[in-house]
Structures are given as C-alpha cells and as structure tokens.
Amino acid sequence: MGPRKVIIDLDAGTDDAWALLMLLRAEKRYNLQVIAITCVHGNTDVDNVTSNVLRILTAIDRTDVPVYRGSSEALITAQKREPPEQGFHGSNGFGDIAFDQPQIDRSLIRAEHAVLALHRLLVQHPGQLAVLCVGPLTNLALCLKLYPAVATLLGELHIMGGNRLGVGNVTRSAEFNFYADAEAAQIVLEKVRCPVTLLPWETCQTQARALPMEWRLEQLGQRPGINRAIPMLNEIERKVYRGRTSWMPCDAFLVAAFIRPDIIERSERFHVDIELHGTLTRGQMVLDHLQSVPENVRIVDKLDDEEFRQLCLMATE
C-alpha cells in the first residue's frame, strides 16, 4: 500500500510549527505523505502564516511541499484582533522575533487559492485523504459550501479546537480556533460525513502538565543533532512562554494522535454543535449528553505522555 496522504490546514503559531515538523518527520517512519499545506487566518494574518510556514520548510529543506494561501478572515464577521502585545503568539505569529536566516522565497506560495486546492486534491483522491485542521476552519467550510460533494470525498478529518467542558482560552467559554470562526466550525461539523477526531482545549491543558518548560528548552531544544528549525523555535518560545511553567503545543497533540492512534489513552464519542448566538457562549462546543442524535465526533481526552515526548524528539531530527 502507498503512504497515507495528508493535508494540513494551519494558522502558523509555534504550536502549528511543531505540528508541521512532527508530521513531516513522520513521513518515512509512519508511511505518510504531506501533499499540501493550506494556510488560514488565525494566530496572525494569512500572509504572516504563509511566511512562517516557509521559514520552517526552508530551515529543514522541505520547500518541495506545496503551500497555498487561504482565507484571510472569518466567514461572517472579522474578529477584532488583540493588540500585538496581548496576543500570545505576537503580531506575526512567531513572537515578533527578528530572524537572521536568509529572506524567504514567497514565490514558493502556489497561485491557486487554498480552498480550490483542497477541492482539487479531494476530487483527485476521493475517500483517501486525511485533512488535519489546526486553525480556524474557514478554508474547509468554504470548500464545503462551494462544493457540497466535498462532504463525501474526505477520507478522515482531524481537528484541534473546541472545548469539552466549556473551558475557554479566548473568552470564558470558547476555545480560540472555534471562536475565531464559529460559523465555519458549525458548518464543518454539520456537513462532513467522514470519521472526525477532535482534540479540545481541555485535553491540551491535561497534556501540558507533563511538559515542563525546562524540559522543552533545555532538553528537547538543546539535544544533539537538532534540525535548523529548532533554534528558531527555541528563541520564539523563550519569549512567548516567558513566566509559564508548562509547554502547551496544542496542534502537535492533535498531529501526534493522528500519527500514532495507539497513544490515545482515553476518548469518547458525542454529537457536538457550536453555539453561534449566545452573548457569553459564542463559539462554545456543546455536547449532546442526552444522546438524542447520532454521534459525529470522537473527542480525544488523553494521550500517553511518554509516547508524545518521543514524537517531539522525532520532530527535532
């Protein structure tokens, strides 16, 4: 059998960078092939996202992977962005660090829009593609609206986003990726017909307890033979995690669960919807504990801590 073909849709903060590194380093070892990287607004604007992706690809000599620029804002109302000093990832998604490496080559960004590329690739590989979404779901939602048949063309969908218990990180009740485009999240979860695996915010909090920043910076970040992207991420994360005791690479948790499903220690299936109209709860993921309708997602609650650390070590190679 050929490799599992994967598209990753991201908004390129540091956790997206770790997710991308982990996925690319897993290609040979776990029989994967990343056939496209699609970029979306989120942690920063979509132009910064493409730049950050190219920085990572250039550092590890993987500019062969196609990169597509996607949606620049949410479907309905563009959210007011926090001042740069308040955003966790800084205004450019990479901590506003001044980079020493050579100027990135923006001609590497494909002319085709990410939404059109998603459709084309899904048509070419019906039922065979895994799509990993680790930013707002705008690109996939637009693709589903433009081309409804996409709902049946996806092979599998993996999402980092939402919340299981109503714990928020951007508001008191909403997780960032779903809040950034709540309508897109609702469209995707309503329309797709493939298996959906979702890793929510509360799982990220649980996993972070086993990842001290000292381990991240002094062991993972300084081990012999690290690739050229890691010193860059060390500098960025020293700044953005300043004062924090735990490392929380949310998007990498989702990618790890995709690469190695056997490291999922606990999960549960539910039907979920997204609150779109609540004054205090817009963007919150609501679980049907009454089991009144069929389940539409598998929610990942816990990963094996040691196996995740091993995948992080692989990502540095």
C-alpha positions in Angstrom: 0.0 0.0 0.0 1.1 3.6 -0.7 1.6 6.2 2.0 -1.4 7.8 3.8 -1.9 11.2 2.1 -2.3 14.2 4.3 -3.2 17.8 4.0 -2.6 20.1 7.0 -4.5 23.3 7.3 -2.9 25.7 9.8 -2.5 29.2 11.1 1.2 29.1 12.0 1.9 30.0 15.5 4.6 28.0 17.3 2.3 25.0 18.0 1.5 24.8 14.3 5.2 24.8 13.6 5.7 21.9 15.9 2.8 20.1 14.4 4.2 20.6 10.9 7.7 19.4 11.9 6.2 16.3 13.6 4.1 15.5 10.5 7.0 15.9 8.0 9.5 14.0 10.2 6.9 11.1 10.4 6.5 10.7 6.7 9.1 7.9 6.2 8.8 6.3 9.7 5.0 6.1 9.6 4.3 5.8 5.9 2.8 9.3 5.4 2.9 11.8 2.6 2.1 15.5 3.2 0.7 16.6 -0.2 -0.3 20.1 0.7 -0.1 22.8 3.4 -3.1 25.2 3.4 -2.9 28.4 5.3 -5.7 30.3 7.1 -6.1 33.4 9.2 -5.9 32.8 13.0 -2.9 33.3 15.2 -1.9 36.1 12.8 -2.9 37.3 9.3 -2.7 34.8 6.5 0.3 36.5 4.9 2.3 36.0 8.1 1.1 32.4 8.3 2.5 31.7 4.8 5.8 33.4 5.8 6.1 31.3 9.0 5.4 28.1 7.1 8.0 28.9 4.5 10.5 29.7 7.3 10.0 26.2 8.7 10.2 24.5 5.4 13.3 26.4 4.4 15.0 25.6 7.6 14.5 21.8 7.1 15.0 21.8 3.3 11.4 20.8 2.6 10.2 23.5 0.2 9.1 20.7 -2.1 5.8 20.6 -0.1 3.2 22.8 -1.9 2.0 25.8 0.2 -1.4 27.5 -0.5 -2.6 30.8 0.8 -6.2 30.6 2.0 -8.9 32.6 3.8 -7.9 36.0 5.3 -10.9 36.4 7.6 -13.9 34.6 9.1 -17.0 33.8 7.1 -19.3 36.3 8.8 -17.6 39.0 10.8 -13.8 39.5 11.1 -13.0 39.4 14.8 -11.3 42.4 16.3 -7.6 41.4 16.7 -5.9 41.9 20.1 -3.1 44.5 20.2 0.2 42.7 19.3 1.4 42.9 22.9 -1.6 41.0 24.1 -1.7 38.2 21.6 0.0 35.0 22.8 2.0 34.4 19.6 2.7 38.1 18.9 1.5 40.1 15.9 3.4 37.9 13.4 2.6 34.5 14.9 6.2 33.9 15.7 6.7 36.1 18.7 7.8 39.2 16.7 11.4 37.9 16.6 13.8 39.4 14.1 15.1 36.4 12.1 18.7 36.1 11.0 18.1 33.4 8.3 18.0 34.4 4.6 14.9 36.1 3.2 12.2 33.6 2.5 11.2 33.0 -1.1 7.5 33.9 -1.3 7.4 32.7 -5.0 7.1 29.2 -3.4 3.5 30.0 -2.5 1.3 28.5 -5.1 -1.0 30.8 -7.1 -4.1 28.6 -6.5 -6.2 29.5 -3.6 -6.2 27.0 -0.7 -9.9 26.4 -0.9 -9.6 25.5 -4.6 -6.6 23.3 -3.9 -8.5 21.5 -1.2 -11.3 20.7 -3.6 -9.0 19.6 -6.4 -7.0 17.3 -4.2 -10.1 15.7 -2.7 -11.5 15.1 -6.1 -8.2 13.5 -7.2 -8.1 11.3 -4.2 -11.7 10.5 -3.2 -12.1 9.0 0.2 -8.3 8.7 0.6 -7.1 12.0 2.1 -6.7 12.8 5.8 -7.2 16.5 6.4 -5.7 17.9 9.6 -7.2 21.3 10.7 -5.2 23.1 13.5 -6.5 26.6 13.0 -9.9 28.2 12.3 -12.0 26.0 10.0 -12.7 28.7 7.4 -11.0 27.1 4.4 -12.7 23.8 4.8 -16.1 25.4 5.5 -15.8 27.5 2.3 -14.8 24.4 0.4 -17.9 22.6 1.7 -20.2 25.5 0.7 -18.7 25.9 -2.8 -18.5 22.2 -3.5 -21.1 20.2 -1.4 -19.7 16.9 -2.7 -16.6 17.5 -0.6 -18.6 16.3 2.4 -18.4 12.7 1.0 -14.9 13.0 -0.5 -13.0 13.4 2.8 -11.3 10.2 4.0 -10.9 11.4 7.6 -10.9 14.7 9.4 -8.8 15.6 12.5 -9.4 18.9 14.3 -7.7 20.7 17.1 -10.3 23.0 18.5 -13.4 23.4 20.6 -13.9 22.6 24.3 -15.4 19.6 26.0 -16.3 21.2 29.3 -17.0 24.8 28.3 -13.5 25.9 29.4 -12.3 28.8 27.3 -9.0 30.4 26.4 -10.0 33.4 24.3 -13.3 34.0 26.2 -14.5 32.5 29.4 -16.4 29.8 27.4 -14.8 29.4 24.0 -11.5 28.0 22.5 -9.6 30.2 20.1 -9.9 28.2 16.8 -13.7 27.8 17.1 -14.3 31.3 18.4 -12.2 32.8 15.5 -14.8 31.4 13.0 -17.7 29.8 14.9 -19.9 29.6 11.8 -17.1 27.7 9.9 -16.8 25.2 12.8 -20.6 24.6 12.8 -20.7 24.1 9.0 -17.8 21.6 9.0 -19.2 19.5 11.9 -22.7 19.5 10.4 -21.7 18.7 6.8 -18.8 16.2 6.8 -19.6 12.5 6.5 -16.2 11.0 7.3 -14.8 9.9 10.7 -13.9 13.1 12.7 -11.4 13.1 15.5 -11.3 16.2 17.7 -8.8 17.2 20.3 -10.2 20.0 22.5 -8.7 22.7 24.7 -9.1 20.8 28.0 -7.0 17.9 26.7 -4.2 20.4 25.9 -4.3 21.6 29.5 -4.1 18.0 30.7 -1.2 17.1 28.4 0.8 20.2 29.3 1.1 19.1 32.9 3.7 16.5 31.8 5.7 19.0 29.7 7.7 21.4 31.9 9.3 24.4 30.0 12.6 23.3 31.4 12.3 20.0 29.5 11.2 21.8 26.4 14.0 24.4 26.3 16.9 22.6 28.0 16.5 19.0 26.8 14.2 18.9 23.7 15.6 22.2 22.4 19.3 21.5 23.0 19.7 17.8 22.2 22.5 16.9 19.7 21.6 16.8 16.0 18.5 19.0 16.1 17.3 20.4 12.8 17.7 24.1 11.9 14.1 25.0 12.7 14.6 24.2 16.4 17.0 27.0 17.4 14.5 29.4 15.8 11.6 27.9 17.8 13.7 28.0 20.9 14.1 31.7 20.6 10.5 32.3 19.9 9.2 30.1 22.7 11.6 31.6 25.3 9.8 34.8 24.6 6.1 33.7 24.2 6.3 31.3 27.2 8.1 33.7 29.5 6.9 33.2 33.0 5.0 30.0 32.2 5.9 26.7 33.7 4.4 24.3 31.2 4.7 23.9 27.4 1.5 23.5 25.5 2.0 22.7 21.8 -1.7 22.2 21.2 -1.6 21.4 17.5 1.2 18.9 17.9 -1.0 16.9 20.3 -3.6 16.5 17.5 -0.9 15.5 15.0 0.6 13.0 17.4 -2.9 11.4 17.8 -3.1 11.2 14.0 0.3 9.7 13.5 0.0 7.2 16.4 -3.6 6.5 17.2 -2.4 3.9 19.7 -1.1 6.6 22.0 -4.7 7.8 22.7 -5.4 6.5 26.2 -8.9 7.9 26.6 -11.6 9.1 24.1 -15.4 9.4 23.9 -17.9 9.8 21.1 -20.5 12.6 21.1 -22.7 14.6 18.8 -21.4 18.2 19.1 -22.8 21.6 17.9 -21.3 25.1 18.1 -23.1 27.9 19.9 -23.4 30.8 17.5 -25.8 33.3 19.3 -25.0 33.2 23.0 -23.9 36.5 24.5 -21.4 34.8 26.8 -21.0 31.5 25.0 -20.5 32.2 21.3 -18.1 29.6 19.9 -18.5 27.1 22.7 -18.8 23.5 21.7 -21.9 21.9 23.1 -22.0 18.1 23.7 -25.2 16.1 23.4 -25.0 14.2 26.7 -28.7 13.2 26.2 -27.6 11.1 23.2 -30.7 12.4 21.3 -28.9 12.4 17.9 -26.2 10.2 16.5 -22.5 11.0 17.4 -20.5 13.0 14.9 -17.1 13.2 16.5 -14.6 11.3 18.6 -13.2 13.5 21.3 -9.6 12.7 22.5 -9.3 13.2 26.2 -5.8 11.9 27.0 -2.5 10.8 25.2 0.3 8.8 26.6 2.8 11.4 27.9 6.0 9.4 27.2 5.0 8.5 23.7 4.1 12.1 22.9 7.6 13.2 24.2 9.1 10.6 21.9 7.3 12.1 18.9 8.6 15.5 19.9 12.1 14.2 19.9 11.5 12.8 16.4 10.3 16.2 15.3 13.7 17.7 16.2 15.7 15.4 14.0 
